[in-house]
XYZ file of C-alpha atoms in Angstrom:
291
model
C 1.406 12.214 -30.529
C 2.725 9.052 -32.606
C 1.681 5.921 -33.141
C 2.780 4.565 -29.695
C 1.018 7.524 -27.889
C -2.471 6.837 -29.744
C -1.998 3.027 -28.548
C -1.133 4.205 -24.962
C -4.211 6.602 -25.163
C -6.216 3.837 -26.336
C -5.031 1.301 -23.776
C -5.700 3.489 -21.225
C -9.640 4.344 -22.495
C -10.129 0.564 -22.783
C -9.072 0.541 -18.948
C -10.755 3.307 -17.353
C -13.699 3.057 -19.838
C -13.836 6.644 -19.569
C -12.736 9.612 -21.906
C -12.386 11.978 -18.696
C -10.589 9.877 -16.580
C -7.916 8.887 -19.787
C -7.661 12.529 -20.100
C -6.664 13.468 -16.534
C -4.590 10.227 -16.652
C -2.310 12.305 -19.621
C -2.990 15.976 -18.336
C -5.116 16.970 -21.127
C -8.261 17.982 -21.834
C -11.178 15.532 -22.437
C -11.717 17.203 -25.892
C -8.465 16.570 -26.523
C -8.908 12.731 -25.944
C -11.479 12.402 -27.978
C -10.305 14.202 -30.928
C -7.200 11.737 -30.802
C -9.466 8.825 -30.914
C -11.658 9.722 -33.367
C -8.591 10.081 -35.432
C -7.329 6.714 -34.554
C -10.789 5.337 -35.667
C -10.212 7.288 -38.882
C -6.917 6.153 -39.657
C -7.396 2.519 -39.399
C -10.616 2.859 -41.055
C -12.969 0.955 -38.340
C -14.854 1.712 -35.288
C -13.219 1.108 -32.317
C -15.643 1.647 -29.345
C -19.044 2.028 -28.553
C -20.127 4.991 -27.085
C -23.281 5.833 -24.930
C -24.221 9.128 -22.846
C -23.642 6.109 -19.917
C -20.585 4.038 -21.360
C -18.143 3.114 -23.267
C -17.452 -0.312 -24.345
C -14.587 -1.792 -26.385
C -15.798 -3.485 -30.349
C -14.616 -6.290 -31.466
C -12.086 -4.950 -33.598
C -11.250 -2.635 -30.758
C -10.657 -5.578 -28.807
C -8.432 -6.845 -31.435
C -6.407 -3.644 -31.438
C -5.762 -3.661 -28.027
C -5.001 -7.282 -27.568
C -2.172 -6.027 -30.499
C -0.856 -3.216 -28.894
C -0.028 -4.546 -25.423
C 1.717 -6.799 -27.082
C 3.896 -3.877 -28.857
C 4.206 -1.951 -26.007
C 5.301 -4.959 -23.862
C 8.009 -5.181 -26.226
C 9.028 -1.772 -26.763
C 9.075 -1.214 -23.198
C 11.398 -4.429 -22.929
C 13.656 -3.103 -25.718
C 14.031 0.013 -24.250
C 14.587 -0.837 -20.985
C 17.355 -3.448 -21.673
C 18.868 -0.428 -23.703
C 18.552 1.831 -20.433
C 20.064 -0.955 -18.271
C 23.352 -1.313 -20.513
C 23.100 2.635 -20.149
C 23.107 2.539 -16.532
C 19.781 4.460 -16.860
C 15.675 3.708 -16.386
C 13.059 6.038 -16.826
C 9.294 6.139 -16.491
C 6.963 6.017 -14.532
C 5.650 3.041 -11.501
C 2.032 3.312 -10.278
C 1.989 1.399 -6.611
C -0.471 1.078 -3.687
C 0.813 0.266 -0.493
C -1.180 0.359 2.658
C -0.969 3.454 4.806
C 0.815 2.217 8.254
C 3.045 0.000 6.401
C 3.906 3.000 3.999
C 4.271 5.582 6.646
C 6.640 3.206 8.543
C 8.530 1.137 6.578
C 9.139 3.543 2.708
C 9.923 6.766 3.147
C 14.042 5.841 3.515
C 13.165 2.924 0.750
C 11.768 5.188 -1.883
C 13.994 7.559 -1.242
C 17.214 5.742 -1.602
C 15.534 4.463 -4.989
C 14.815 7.518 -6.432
C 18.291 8.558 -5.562
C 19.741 5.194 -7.618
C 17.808 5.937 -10.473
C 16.138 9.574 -11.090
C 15.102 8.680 -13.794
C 12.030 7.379 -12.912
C 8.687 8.551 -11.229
C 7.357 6.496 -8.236
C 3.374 7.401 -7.868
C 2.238 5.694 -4.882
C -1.505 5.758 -3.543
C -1.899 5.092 0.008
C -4.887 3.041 0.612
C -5.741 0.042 3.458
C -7.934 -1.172 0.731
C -7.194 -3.782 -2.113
C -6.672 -1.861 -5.216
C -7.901 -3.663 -8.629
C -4.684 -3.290 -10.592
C -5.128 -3.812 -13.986
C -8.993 -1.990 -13.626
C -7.007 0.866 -11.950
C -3.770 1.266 -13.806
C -1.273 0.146 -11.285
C 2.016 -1.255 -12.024
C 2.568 -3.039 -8.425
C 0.610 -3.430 -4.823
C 2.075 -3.817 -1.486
C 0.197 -6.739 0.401
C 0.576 -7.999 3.653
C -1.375 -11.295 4.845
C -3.563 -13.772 2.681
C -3.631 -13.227 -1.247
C -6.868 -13.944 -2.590
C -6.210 -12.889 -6.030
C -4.824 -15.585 -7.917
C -4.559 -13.771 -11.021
C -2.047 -12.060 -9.883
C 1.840 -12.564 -9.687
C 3.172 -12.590 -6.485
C 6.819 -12.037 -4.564
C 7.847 -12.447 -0.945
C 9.453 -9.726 0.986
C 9.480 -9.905 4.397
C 7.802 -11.350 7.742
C 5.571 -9.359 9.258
C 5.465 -10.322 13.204
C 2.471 -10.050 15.177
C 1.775 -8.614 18.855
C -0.499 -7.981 20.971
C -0.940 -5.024 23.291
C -2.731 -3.228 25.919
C -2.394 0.181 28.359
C -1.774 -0.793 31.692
C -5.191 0.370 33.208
C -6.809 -1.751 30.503
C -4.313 -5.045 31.846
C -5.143 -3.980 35.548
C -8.567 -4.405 34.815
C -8.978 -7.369 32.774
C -5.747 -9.114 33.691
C -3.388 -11.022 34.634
C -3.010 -12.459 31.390
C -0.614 -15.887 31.819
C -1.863 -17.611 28.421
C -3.366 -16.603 25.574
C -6.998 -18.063 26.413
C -7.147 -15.465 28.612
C -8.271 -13.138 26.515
C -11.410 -15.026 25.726
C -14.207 -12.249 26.187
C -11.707 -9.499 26.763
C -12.581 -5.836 24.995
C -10.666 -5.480 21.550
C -10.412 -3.119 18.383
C -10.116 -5.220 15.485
C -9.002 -4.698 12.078
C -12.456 -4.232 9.331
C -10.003 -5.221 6.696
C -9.237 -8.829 7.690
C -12.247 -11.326 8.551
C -13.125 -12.236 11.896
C -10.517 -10.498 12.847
C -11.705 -10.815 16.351
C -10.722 -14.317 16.999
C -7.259 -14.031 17.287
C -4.465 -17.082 16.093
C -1.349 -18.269 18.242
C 0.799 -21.160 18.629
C -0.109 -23.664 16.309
C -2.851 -22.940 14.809
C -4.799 -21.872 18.545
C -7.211 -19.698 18.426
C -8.911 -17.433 21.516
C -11.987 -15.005 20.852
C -11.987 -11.767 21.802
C -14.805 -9.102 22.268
C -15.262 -6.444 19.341
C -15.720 -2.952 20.933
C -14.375 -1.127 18.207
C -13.786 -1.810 14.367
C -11.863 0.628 11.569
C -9.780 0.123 8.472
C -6.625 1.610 9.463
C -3.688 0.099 11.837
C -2.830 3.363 13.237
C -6.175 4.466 14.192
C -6.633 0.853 16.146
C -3.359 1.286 17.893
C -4.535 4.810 19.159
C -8.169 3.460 20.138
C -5.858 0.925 22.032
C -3.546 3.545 24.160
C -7.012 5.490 25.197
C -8.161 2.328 26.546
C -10.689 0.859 24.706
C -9.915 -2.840 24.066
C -6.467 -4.784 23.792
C -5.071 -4.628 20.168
C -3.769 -7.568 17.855
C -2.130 -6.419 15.206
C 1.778 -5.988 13.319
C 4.897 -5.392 15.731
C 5.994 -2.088 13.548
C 2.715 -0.472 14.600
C 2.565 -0.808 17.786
C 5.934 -0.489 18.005
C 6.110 3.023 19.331
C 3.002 3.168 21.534
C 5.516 0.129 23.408
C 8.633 1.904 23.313
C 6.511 5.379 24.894
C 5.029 3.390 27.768
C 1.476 3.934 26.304
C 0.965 0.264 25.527
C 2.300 -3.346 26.960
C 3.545 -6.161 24.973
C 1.240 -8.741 26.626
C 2.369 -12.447 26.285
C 5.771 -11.695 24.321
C 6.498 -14.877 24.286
C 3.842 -16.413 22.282
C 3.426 -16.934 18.774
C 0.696 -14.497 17.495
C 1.299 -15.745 14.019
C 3.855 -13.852 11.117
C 1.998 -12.467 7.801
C 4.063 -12.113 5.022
C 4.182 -9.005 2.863
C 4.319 -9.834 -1.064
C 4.544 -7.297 -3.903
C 1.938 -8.451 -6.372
C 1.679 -7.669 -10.088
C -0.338 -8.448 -12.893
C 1.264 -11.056 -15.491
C 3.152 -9.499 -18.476
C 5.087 -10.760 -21.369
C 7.657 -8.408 -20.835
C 8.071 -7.003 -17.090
C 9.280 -3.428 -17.742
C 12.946 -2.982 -16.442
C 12.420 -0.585 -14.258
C 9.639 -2.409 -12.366
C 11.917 -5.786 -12.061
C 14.684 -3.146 -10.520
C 12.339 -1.636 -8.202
C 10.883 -5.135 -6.927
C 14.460 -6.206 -6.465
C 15.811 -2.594 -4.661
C 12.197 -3.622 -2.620
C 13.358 -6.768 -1.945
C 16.673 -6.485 -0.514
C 16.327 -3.010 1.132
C 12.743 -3.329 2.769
C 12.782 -4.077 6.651
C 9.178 -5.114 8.080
């Protein structure tokens, strides 16, 4: 490895705080890892981490070191990557988290045509309905949709996300008719764990009607199919539910009415120097993503 590889190495111990997770990060073994930083230490003559049989914490000169080589890498990566633009080429590699419905629905044809622009680089997306710490987990970018709580964080606007609301017909037999949206006060719903009280549903401006929780789970998909077996009427983004409509499983109920737009964002962490190939992608994202 060179120079830039033993700061890459290092920037990724400081991250993970973790020799074996840096070393499966690089494909190598965790003696390997080691070995590299203890010649690092040797080289520049100070220690640069504390290590316990429970931790490992950055010193203050290793704090210093890092602080120095983001800032190198920042720049090499944007001096290299304005060099691969007037090349007509980007390489590397993008770490992203998107959440699994969303993913499933909406990126396959995305990432595809994006890899096909530019094959030079690696897309490594994790799947997750969960919100990812970037910069604790290594990620370059995270798919959002709805509130942002993290203000840290940088953030871009892609697209509306349109909500509905749905039900099977024996479900709207029983509980309907439903001719306004305060009808659904103490009707039986599945509700999204990931978003709070997501039981009291929004409409118009600013409305809102309470529902009855039945049934609660992290994952869009999994409400939507809780939904067509008749367990409770189902709030949640059009794309979902999209094909339980269009198969005759579920009902639109209430069309009509507002149930509030969320906004997906692609969020990153702050940089000097946004690599090239992650301002592309966010762009390609941008203008090719349909929600």
């Amino acid at each position: 490895m060179d120079r830039f590889d033993d700061m890459r190495v290092f920037q990724t111990i400081a991250r993970t705080a973790s020799i074996t997770a840096t070393a499966a990060e690089f494909d190598v073994a965790p003696s390997a890892v080691s070995r590299r930083l203890k010649a690092l230490e040797e080289r520049l003559g100070v220690q640069l981490v504390h290590r316990t049989t429970r931790t490992l914490t950055l010193t203050p000169a290793g704090e210093t070191y890092l602080a120095g080589t983001n800032d190198i890498l920042d720049s090499v990566e944007h001096l290299e990557g304005g060099l691969q633009i007037g090349a007509g080429t980007l390489t590397g590699r993008i770490r992203l988290s998107a959440p699994f419905s969303f993913a499933l629905t909406a990126l396959p044809d995305v990432l595809k045509g994006f890899v096909d622009e530019n094959p030079g680089v690696e897309l490594d997306l994790q799947l997750t309905d969960s919100r990812v710490d970037l910069v604790g987990e290594g990620f370059d970018l995270a798919l959002r949709i709805g509130e942002l709580s993290d203000s840290s964080l940088i953030a871009k606007r892609l697209c509306p996300v349109t909500m509905a609301v749905a039900g099977p017909p024996s479900l709207i037999e029983q509980h309907g008719p439903f001719e306004k949206p305060a009808d659904f006060a103490g009707a039986p719903s599945v509700v999204y764990t990931n978003v709070p009280n997501s039981h009291i549903w929004t409409f118009g401006d600013g409305e809102t009607v309470t529902t009855r929780p039945v049934f609660r789970v992290n994952n869009g998909e999994m409400l939507r199919e809780m939904s067509v077996r008749g367990l409770g009427f189902v709030r949640e983004p059009r794309f979902i539910l999209a094909p339980a409509i269009e198969a005759g499983q579920l009902i639109e109920i209430l069309p009509e009415t507002d149930w509030g737009v969320s906004r997906l964002h692609a969020v990153y962490p702050p940089m000097a120097h946004m690599p090239v190939r992650l301002r592309t992608f966010i762009d390609y994202l941008a203008g090719a993503l349909k929600c």
